[in-house]
Coordinates of C-alpha atoms and ligand atoms in Angstrom, one line a residue:
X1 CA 14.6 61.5 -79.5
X2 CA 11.9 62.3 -81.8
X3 CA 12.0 64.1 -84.6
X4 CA 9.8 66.8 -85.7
X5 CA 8.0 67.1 -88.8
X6 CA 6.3 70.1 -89.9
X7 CA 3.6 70.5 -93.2
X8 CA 2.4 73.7 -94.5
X9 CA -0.9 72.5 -96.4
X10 CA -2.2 74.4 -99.4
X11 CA -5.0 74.1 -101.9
X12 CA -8.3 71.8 -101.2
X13 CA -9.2 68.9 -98.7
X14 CA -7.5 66.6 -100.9
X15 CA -4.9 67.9 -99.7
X16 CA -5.7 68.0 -96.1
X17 CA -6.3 64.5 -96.1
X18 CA -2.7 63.6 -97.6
X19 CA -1.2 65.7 -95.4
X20 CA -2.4 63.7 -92.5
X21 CA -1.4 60.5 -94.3
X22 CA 1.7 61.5 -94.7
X23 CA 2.3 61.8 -90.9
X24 CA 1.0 58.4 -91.0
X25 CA 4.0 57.3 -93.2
X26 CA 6.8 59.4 -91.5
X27 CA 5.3 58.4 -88.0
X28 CA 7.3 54.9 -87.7
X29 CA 10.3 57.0 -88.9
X30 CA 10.1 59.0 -85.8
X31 CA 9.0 61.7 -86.8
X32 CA 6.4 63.8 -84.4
X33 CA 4.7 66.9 -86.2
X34 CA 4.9 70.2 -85.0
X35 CA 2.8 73.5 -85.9
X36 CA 5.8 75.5 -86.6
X37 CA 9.0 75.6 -89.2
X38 CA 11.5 76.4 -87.1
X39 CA 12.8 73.5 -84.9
X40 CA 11.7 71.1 -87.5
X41 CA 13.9 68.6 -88.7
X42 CA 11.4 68.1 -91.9
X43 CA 9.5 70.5 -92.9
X44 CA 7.2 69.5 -96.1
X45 CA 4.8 72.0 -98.6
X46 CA 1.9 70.4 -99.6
X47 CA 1.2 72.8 -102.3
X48 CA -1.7 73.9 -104.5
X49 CA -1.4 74.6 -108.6
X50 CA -5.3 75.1 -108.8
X51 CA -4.6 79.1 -109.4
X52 CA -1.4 81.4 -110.1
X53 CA -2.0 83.3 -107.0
X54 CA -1.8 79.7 -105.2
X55 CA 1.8 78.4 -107.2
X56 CA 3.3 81.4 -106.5
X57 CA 3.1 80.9 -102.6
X58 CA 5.3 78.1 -102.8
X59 CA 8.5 80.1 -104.4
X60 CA 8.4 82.7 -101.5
X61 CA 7.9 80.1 -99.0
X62 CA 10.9 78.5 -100.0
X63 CA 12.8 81.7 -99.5
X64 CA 11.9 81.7 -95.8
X65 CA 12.5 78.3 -95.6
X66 CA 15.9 78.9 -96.7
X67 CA 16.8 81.4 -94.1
X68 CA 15.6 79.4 -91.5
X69 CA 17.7 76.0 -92.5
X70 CA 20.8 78.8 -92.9
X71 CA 19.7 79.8 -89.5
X72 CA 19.8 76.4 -88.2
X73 CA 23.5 75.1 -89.6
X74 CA 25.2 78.2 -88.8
X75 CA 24.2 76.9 -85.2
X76 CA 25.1 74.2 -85.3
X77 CA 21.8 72.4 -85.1
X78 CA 21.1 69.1 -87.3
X79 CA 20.3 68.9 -91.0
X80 CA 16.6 70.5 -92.1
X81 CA 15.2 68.2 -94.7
X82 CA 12.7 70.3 -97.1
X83 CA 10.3 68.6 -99.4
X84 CA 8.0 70.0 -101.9
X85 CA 4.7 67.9 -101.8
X86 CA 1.4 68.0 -104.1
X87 CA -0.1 69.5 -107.1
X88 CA 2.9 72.1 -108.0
X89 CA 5.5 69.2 -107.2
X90 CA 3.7 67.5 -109.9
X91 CA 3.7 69.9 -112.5
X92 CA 6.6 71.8 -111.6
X93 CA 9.2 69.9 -109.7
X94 CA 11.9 70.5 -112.2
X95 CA 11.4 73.7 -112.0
X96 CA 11.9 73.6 -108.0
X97 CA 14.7 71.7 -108.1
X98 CA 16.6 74.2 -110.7
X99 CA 15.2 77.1 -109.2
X100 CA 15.6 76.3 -105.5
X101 CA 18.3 74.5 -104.7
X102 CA 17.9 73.9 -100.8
X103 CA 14.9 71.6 -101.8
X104 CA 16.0 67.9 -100.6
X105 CA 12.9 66.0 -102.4
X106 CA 10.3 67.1 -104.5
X107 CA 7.3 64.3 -104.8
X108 CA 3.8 64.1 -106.4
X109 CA 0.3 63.9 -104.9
X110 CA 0.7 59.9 -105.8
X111 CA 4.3 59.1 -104.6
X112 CA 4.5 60.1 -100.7
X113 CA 4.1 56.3 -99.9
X114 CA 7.3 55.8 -100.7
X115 CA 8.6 59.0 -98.6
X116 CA 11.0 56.2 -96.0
X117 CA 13.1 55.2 -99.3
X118 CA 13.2 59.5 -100.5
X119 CA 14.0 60.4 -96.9
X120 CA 16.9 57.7 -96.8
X121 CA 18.2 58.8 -100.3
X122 CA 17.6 62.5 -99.6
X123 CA 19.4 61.9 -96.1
X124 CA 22.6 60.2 -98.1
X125 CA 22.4 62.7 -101.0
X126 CA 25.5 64.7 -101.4
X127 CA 25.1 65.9 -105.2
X128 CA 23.9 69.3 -104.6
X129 CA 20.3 68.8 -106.3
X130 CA 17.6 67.4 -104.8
X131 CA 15.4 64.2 -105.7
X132 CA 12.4 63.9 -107.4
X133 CA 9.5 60.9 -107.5
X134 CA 7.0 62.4 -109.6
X135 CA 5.7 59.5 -111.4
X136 CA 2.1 58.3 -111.7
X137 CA 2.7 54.8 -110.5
X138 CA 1.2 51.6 -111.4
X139 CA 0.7 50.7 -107.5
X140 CA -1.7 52.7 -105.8
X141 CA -0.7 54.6 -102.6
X142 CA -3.6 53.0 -101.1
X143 CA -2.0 49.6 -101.0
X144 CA 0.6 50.8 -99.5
X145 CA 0.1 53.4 -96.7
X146 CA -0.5 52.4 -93.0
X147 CA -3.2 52.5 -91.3
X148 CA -4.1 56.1 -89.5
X149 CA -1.5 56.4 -86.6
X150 CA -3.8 59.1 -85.4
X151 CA -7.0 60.1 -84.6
X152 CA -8.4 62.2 -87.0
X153 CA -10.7 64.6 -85.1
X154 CA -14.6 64.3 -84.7
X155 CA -14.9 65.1 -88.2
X156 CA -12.8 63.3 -90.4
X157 CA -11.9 63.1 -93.7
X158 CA -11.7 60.2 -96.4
X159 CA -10.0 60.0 -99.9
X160 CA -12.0 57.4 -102.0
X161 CA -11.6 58.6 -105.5
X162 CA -8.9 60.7 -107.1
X163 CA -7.8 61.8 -109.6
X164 CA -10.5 63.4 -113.2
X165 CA -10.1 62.0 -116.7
X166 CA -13.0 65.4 -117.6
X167 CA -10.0 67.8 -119.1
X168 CA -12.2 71.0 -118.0
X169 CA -10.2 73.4 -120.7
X170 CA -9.2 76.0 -118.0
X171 CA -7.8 73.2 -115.0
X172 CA -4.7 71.7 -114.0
X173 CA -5.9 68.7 -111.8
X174 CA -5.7 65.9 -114.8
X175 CA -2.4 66.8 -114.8
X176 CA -1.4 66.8 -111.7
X177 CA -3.4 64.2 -110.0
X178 CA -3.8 62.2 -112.6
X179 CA -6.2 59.5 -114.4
X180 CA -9.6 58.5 -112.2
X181 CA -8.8 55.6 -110.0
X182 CA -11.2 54.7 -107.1
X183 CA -10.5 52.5 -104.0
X184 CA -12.5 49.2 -103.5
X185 CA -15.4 49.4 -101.1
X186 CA -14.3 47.5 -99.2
X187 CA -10.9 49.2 -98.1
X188 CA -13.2 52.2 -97.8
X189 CA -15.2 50.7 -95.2
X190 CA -12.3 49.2 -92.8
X191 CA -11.1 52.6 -92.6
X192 CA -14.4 54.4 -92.2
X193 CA -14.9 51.6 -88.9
X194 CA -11.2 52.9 -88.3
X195 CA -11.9 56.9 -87.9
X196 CA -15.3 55.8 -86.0
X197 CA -12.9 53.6 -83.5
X198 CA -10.9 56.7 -83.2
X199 CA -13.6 59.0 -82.2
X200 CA -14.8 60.6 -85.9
X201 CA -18.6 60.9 -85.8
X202 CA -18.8 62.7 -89.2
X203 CA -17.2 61.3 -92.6
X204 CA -16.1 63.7 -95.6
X205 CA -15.6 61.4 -98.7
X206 CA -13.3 63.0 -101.0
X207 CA -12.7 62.9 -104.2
X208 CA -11.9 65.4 -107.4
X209 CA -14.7 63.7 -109.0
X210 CA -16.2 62.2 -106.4
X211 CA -19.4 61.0 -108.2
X212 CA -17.9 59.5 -110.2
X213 CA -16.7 57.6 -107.8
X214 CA -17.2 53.7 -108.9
X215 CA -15.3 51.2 -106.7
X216 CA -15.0 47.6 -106.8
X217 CA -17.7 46.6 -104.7
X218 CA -17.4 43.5 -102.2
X219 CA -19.7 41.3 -105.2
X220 CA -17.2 42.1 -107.6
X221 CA -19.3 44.3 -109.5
X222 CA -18.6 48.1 -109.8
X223 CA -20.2 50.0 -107.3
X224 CA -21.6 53.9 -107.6
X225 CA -21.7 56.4 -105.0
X226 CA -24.7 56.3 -104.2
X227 CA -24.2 52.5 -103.3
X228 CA -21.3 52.9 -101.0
X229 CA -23.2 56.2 -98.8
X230 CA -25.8 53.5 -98.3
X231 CA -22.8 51.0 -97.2
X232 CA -21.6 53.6 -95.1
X233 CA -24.3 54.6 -93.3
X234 CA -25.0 51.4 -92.0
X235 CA -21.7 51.0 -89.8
X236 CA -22.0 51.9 -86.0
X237 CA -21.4 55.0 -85.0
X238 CA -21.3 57.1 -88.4
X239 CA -23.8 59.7 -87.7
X240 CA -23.5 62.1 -90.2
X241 CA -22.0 61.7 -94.2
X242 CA -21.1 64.4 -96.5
X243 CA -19.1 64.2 -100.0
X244 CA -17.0 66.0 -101.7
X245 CA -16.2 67.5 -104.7
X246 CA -19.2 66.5 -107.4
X247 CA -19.8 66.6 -110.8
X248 CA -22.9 67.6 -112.3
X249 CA -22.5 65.0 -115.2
X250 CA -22.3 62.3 -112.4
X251 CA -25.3 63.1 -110.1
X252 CA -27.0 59.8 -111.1
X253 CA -31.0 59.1 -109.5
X254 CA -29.3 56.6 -107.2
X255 CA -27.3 58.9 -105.7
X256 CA -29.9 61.5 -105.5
X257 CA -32.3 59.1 -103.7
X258 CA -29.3 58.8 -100.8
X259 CA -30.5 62.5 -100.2
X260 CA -34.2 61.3 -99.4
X261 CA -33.6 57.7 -98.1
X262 CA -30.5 58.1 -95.7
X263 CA -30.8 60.5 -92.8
X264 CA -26.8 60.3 -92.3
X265 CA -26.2 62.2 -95.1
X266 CA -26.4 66.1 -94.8
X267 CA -28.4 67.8 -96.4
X268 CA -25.7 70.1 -98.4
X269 CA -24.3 69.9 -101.0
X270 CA -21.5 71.1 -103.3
X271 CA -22.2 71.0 -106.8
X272 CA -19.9 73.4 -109.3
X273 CA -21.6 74.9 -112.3
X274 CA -18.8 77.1 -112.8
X275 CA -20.7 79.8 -115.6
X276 CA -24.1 80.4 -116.1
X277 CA -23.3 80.5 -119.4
X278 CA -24.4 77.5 -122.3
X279 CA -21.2 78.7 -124.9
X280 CA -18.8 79.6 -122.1
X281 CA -19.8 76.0 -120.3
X282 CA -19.0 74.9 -124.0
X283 CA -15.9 76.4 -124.4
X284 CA -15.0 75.0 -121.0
X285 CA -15.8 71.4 -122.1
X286 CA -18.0 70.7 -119.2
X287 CA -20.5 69.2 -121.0
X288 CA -23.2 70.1 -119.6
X289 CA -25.5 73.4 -119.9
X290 CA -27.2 75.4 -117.3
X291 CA -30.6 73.9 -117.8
X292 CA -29.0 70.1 -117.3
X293 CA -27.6 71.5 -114.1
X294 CA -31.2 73.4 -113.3
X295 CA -32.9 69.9 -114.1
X296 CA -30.4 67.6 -111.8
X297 CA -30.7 70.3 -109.1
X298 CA -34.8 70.2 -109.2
X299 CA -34.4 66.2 -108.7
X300 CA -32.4 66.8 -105.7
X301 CA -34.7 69.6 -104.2
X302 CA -37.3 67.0 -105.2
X303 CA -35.2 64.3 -103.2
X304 CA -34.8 66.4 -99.9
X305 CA -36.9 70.0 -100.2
X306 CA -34.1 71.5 -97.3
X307 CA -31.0 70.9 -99.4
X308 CA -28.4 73.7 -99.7
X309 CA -26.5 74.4 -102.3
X310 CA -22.7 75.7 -103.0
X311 CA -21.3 76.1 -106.2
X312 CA -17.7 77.4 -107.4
X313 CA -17.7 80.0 -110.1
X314 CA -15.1 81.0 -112.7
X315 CA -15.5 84.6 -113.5
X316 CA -13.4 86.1 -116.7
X317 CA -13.1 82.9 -118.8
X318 CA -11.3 83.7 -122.1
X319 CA -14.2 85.3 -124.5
X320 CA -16.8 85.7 -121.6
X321 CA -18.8 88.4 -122.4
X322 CA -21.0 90.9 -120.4
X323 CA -24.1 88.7 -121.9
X324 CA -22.3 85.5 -120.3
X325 CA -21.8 87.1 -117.3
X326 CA -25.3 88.0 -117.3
X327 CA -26.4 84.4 -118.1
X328 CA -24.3 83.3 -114.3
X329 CA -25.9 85.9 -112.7
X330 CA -29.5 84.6 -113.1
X331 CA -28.4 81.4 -112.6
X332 CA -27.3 82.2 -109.0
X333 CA -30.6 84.3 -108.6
X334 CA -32.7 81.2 -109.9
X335 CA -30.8 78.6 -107.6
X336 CA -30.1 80.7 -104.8
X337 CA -26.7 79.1 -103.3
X338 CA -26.5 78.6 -99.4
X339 CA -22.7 79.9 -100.2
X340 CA -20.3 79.6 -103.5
X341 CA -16.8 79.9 -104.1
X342 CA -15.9 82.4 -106.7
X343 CA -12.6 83.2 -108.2
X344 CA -11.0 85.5 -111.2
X345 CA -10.2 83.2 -114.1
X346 CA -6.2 82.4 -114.0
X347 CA -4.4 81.0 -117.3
X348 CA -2.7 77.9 -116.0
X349 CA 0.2 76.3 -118.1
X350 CA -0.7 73.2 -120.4
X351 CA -4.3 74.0 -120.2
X352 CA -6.5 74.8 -123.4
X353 CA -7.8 77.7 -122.1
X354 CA -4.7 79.1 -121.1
X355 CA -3.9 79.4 -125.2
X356 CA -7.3 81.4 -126.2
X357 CA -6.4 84.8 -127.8
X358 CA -9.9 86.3 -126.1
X359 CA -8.6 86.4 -122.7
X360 CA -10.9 89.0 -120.4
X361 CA -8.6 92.1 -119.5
X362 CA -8.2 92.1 -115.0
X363 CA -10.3 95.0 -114.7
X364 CA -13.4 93.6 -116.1
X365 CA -12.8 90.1 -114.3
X366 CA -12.2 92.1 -111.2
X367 CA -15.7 94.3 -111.6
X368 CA -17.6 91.1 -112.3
X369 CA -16.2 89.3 -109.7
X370 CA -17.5 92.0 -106.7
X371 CA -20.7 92.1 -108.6
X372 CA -20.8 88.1 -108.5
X373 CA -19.9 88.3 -104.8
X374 CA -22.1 90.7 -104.0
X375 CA -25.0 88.6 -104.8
X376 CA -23.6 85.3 -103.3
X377 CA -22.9 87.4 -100.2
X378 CA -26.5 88.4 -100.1
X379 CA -27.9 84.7 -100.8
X380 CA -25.7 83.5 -97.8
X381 CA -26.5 86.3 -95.7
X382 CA -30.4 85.5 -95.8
X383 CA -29.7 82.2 -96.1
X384 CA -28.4 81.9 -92.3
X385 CA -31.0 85.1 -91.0
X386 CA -33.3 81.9 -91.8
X387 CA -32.0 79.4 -89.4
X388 CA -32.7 82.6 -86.5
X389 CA -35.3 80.7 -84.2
X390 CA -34.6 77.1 -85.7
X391 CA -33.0 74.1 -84.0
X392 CA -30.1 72.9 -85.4
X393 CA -27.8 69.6 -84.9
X394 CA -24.5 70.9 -83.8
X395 CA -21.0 68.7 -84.0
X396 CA -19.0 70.4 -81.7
X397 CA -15.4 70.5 -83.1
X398 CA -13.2 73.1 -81.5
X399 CA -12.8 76.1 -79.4
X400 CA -13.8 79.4 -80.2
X401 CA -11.9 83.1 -79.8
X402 CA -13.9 83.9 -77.3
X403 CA -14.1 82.4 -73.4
X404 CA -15.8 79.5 -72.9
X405 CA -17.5 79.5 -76.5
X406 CA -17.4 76.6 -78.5
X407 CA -17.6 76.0 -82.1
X408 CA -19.1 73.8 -84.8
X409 CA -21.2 73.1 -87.4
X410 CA -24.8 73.1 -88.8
X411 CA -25.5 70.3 -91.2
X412 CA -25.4 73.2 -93.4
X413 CA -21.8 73.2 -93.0
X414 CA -22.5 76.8 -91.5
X415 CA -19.9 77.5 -88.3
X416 CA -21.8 77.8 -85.1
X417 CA -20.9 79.1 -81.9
X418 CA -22.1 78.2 -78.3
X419 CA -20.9 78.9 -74.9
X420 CA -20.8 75.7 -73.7
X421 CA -18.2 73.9 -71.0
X422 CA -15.1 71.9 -73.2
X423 CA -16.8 68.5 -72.2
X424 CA -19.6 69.0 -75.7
X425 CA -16.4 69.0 -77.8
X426 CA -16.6 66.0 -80.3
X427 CA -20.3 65.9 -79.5
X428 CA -23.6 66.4 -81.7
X429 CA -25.7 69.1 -79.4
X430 CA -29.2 70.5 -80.5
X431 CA -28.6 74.3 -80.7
X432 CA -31.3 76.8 -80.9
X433 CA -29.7 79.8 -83.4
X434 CA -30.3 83.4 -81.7
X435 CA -28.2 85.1 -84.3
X436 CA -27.0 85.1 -87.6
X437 CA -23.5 86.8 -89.4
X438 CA -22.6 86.4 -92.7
X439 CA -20.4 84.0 -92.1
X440 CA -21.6 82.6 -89.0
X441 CA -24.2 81.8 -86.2
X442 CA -24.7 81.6 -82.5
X443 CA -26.9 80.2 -80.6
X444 CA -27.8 77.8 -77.4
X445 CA -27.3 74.1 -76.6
X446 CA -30.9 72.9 -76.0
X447 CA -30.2 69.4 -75.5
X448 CA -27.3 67.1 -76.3
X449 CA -26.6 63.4 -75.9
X450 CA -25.5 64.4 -72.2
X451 CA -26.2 60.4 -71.0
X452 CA -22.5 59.9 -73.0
X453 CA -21.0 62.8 -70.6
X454 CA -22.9 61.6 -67.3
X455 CA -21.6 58.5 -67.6
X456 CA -17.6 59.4 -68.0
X457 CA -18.0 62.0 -65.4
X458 CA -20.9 61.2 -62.9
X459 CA -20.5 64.1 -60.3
X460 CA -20.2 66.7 -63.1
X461 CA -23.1 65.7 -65.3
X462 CA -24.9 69.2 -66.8
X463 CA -28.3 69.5 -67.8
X464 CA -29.7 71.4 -70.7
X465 CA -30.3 74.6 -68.4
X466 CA -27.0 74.7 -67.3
X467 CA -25.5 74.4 -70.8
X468 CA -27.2 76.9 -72.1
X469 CA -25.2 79.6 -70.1
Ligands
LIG1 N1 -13.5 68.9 -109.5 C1 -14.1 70.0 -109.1 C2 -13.2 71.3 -108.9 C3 -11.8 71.2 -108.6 S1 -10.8 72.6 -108.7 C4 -15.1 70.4 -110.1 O1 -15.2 69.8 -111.2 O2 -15.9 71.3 -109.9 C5 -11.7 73.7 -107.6 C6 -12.2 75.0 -108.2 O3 -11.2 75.8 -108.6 C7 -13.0 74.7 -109.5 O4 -14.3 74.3 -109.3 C8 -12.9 76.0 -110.2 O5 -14.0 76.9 -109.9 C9 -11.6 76.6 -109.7 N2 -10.6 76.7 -110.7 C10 -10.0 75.6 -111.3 N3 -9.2 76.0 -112.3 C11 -9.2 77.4 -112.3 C12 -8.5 78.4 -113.0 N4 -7.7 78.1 -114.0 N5 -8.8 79.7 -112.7 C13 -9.7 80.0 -111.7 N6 -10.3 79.1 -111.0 C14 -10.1 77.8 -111.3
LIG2 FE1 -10.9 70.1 -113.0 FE2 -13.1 69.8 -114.4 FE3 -11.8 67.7 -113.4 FE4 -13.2 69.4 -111.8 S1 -14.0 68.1 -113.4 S2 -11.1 68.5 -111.4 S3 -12.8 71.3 -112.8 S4 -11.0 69.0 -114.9
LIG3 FE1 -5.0 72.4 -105.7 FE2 -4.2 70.0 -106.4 FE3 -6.3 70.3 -104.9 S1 -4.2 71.8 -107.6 S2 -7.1 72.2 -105.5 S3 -4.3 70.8 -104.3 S4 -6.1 68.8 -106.5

């Protein structure tokens, strides 16, 4: 009988995507996943050490994970395996082992290839303390995963760079995932032809750094970003390309004339600035100032005028002052962000930052945080009022809360809804927006590449009219 795996994912869509290929490494184990703890026979945290608030998560999880497995032997089902997966694993699995001892295997963001030979040993282990496969190996995962067992959705995601040799003072993620490694173009590829096989129509590349991104190509030579979109968008049935995370440092012109040259690629994009701020970006060794950033986002506008812009934002950074915080807030007013992520600053252990005497007391990170919001929120808000009356290319992805309303999104990466009937779901539909939220729109199918439906369901073929409901 099969057995059931379950994975609680934290953190970013790094993340997501390794969650998914670990299912692919546990599938010809027999294991089936589930979307609940209890039952499972595994149940794996793929966990997040970005922020404290995020670390934190994991210890209390493991407290109800505890009961649950207690739960399970006193009735006399079989054994719950636990494993700690990720960034905290990484930096912390020590720690988990000592502190929680009803962890069976604790393994880093690059060891869950070799989860078959942990599961065995953790399976056999009778010590009393779990095991741990932390290491930064000299074999890339990548060489050694099986191919997707799965289909990944309409939208799918795909790892091509990891890891960031830029040490931003205040962030754990050279730490925990490591030195910049990325995967040859050519392995990148296979698998792209792989999630199109399997029904994806729209490709995330991921990466920490992911413009930095430089891959043997299949001429040898080291190939760029900007190089490997172009690659991408020339295989069959990729219609739409989006990458993610970027680097303002690494936004070369090649790249930036993807954003005129290849209609694939959406016109979105998320670039972190993190402070407005010239001696805060400083102290934050990002190497770059706010007019660098100002002058590689002009190129871009320049490249595509319709591109929208996110940005993640550090509020509170030791010695920030209120003349800093002043400098992000006419950054955001001069670039006027689509949306932006913004969190409190959070001392992480082992970074630089983390030792600065200067650090910015919770009630003045907290104040300038709603006042940052406050203006993002207003950006994004008029942002999506002006798509009200536009046409917009919809990839329909999932249901919605409502009956019969389907949801999607914009190549803004806004969520849309529809009422539309199930059979638009994994399709790209041309939706004319009636209303906007804050955090997202409605609106009606106008047209849709219907000739696909027709011809898998002749006698229930809709038109446009009909769709529009
Ligand atoms: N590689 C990406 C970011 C990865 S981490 C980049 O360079 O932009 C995602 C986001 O988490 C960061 O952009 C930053 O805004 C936030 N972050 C990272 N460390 C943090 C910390 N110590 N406190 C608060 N936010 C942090
Ligand atoms: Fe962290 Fe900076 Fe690397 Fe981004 S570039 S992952 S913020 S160290
Ligand atoms: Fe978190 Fe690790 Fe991603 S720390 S943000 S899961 S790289």
């Amino acid at each position: 009988m099969a057995k059931k795996l379950y994975i609680k994912t934290y953190g970013c869509q790094m993340n997501v995507y390794d969650t998914v290929r670990m299912t692919d490494v546990l599938a010809p184990l027999g294991y089936e996943t589930t979307d609940r703890p209890d039952g499972a026979d595994m149940v794996i945290l793929n966990t997040c050490h970005i922020r404290e608030k995020a670390s934190e998560k994991v210890f209390s999880e493991l407290g109800q994970l505890r009961k649950l497995r207690d739960r399970r032997e006193s009735e006399g089902g079989d054994r719950m395996l636990i494993g700690v997966a990720g960034c905290v694993a990484q930096a912390e699995g020590e720690e988990i082992l000592r502190r929680a001892k009803h962890v069976d295997m604790v393994f880093g963001p690059q060891t869950y290839h070799r989860l078959p030979e942990m599961v065995a040993e953790a399976l056999g282990n009778t010590s009393g303390r779990g095991i741990s496969d932390t290491d930064f190996p000299v074999e890339s995962k990548f060489d050694f995963l099986p191919e997707e067992s799965q289909a990944h959705g309409s939208s799918a995601f795909l790892s091509v760079q990891e890891g960031c040799d830029k040490f931003c003072t205040f962030c754990v993620v050279p730490y925990t995932r490591g030195a910049e490694f990325s995967r040859p173009v050519t392995a990148i590829v296979d698998e792209a032809r792989r999630l199109v096989a399997n029904g994806s129509r729209e490709i995330t590349l991921l990466g920490q750094n992911v413009n930095g991104f430089h891959g043997e190509g299949p001429d040898g030579k080291s190939w760029r970003l900007g190089r490997l979109l172009r690659e991408l968008a020339e295989v069959d049935g990729i219609e739409r390309l989006r990458y993610i995370t970027s680097h303002p440092n690494d936004m070369d012109d090649e790249l930036i004339q993807t954003h005129r040259d290849l209609s694939e690629l959406m016109p979105y994009l998320h670039l972190p600035i993190q402070s407005g701020s010239d001696r805060i970006l400083e102290m934050m060794n990002r190497k770059h100032t706010g007019d660098d950033y100002r002058r590689v986002i002009g190129k871009l506008r320049d490249a595509c005028p319709e591109l929208a812009l996110s940005s993640d934002f550090i509020i509170g950074f030791p010695g920030e002052t209120d003349q800093d915080f002043a400098d992000t807030l006419r950054l955001v007013t001069d670039i006027n962000y689509a949306q932006a992520y913004s969190f409190k600053y959070s001392p992480r252990p082992g970074t630089p930052a983390a030792g600065i005497d200067a650090q910015v007391p919770e009630d003045v990170k907290s104040k300038r945080l709603a006042m940052l919001q406050e203006l993002l929120n207003a950006q994004q808000i008029s942002f999506n009022q002006s798509m009200v009356g536009k046409t917009l290319s919809v990839l329909v992805e999932r249901k919605g809360r409502e009956e019969g309303q389907l949801g999607g999104r914009s190549p803004y990466m806004q969520s849309v809804f529809i009422q539309a009937p199930e059979r638009l779901m994994g399709q790209i539909v041309d939706v004319r927006i009636e209303t906007a939220r804050p955090n997202s729109l409605t609106g009606s199918v106008v047209t849709g590449d219907f000739g696909v439906l027709d011809a898998h369901n002749g006698d229930d073929a809709i038109t446009a009219m009909e769709a529009r409901i």
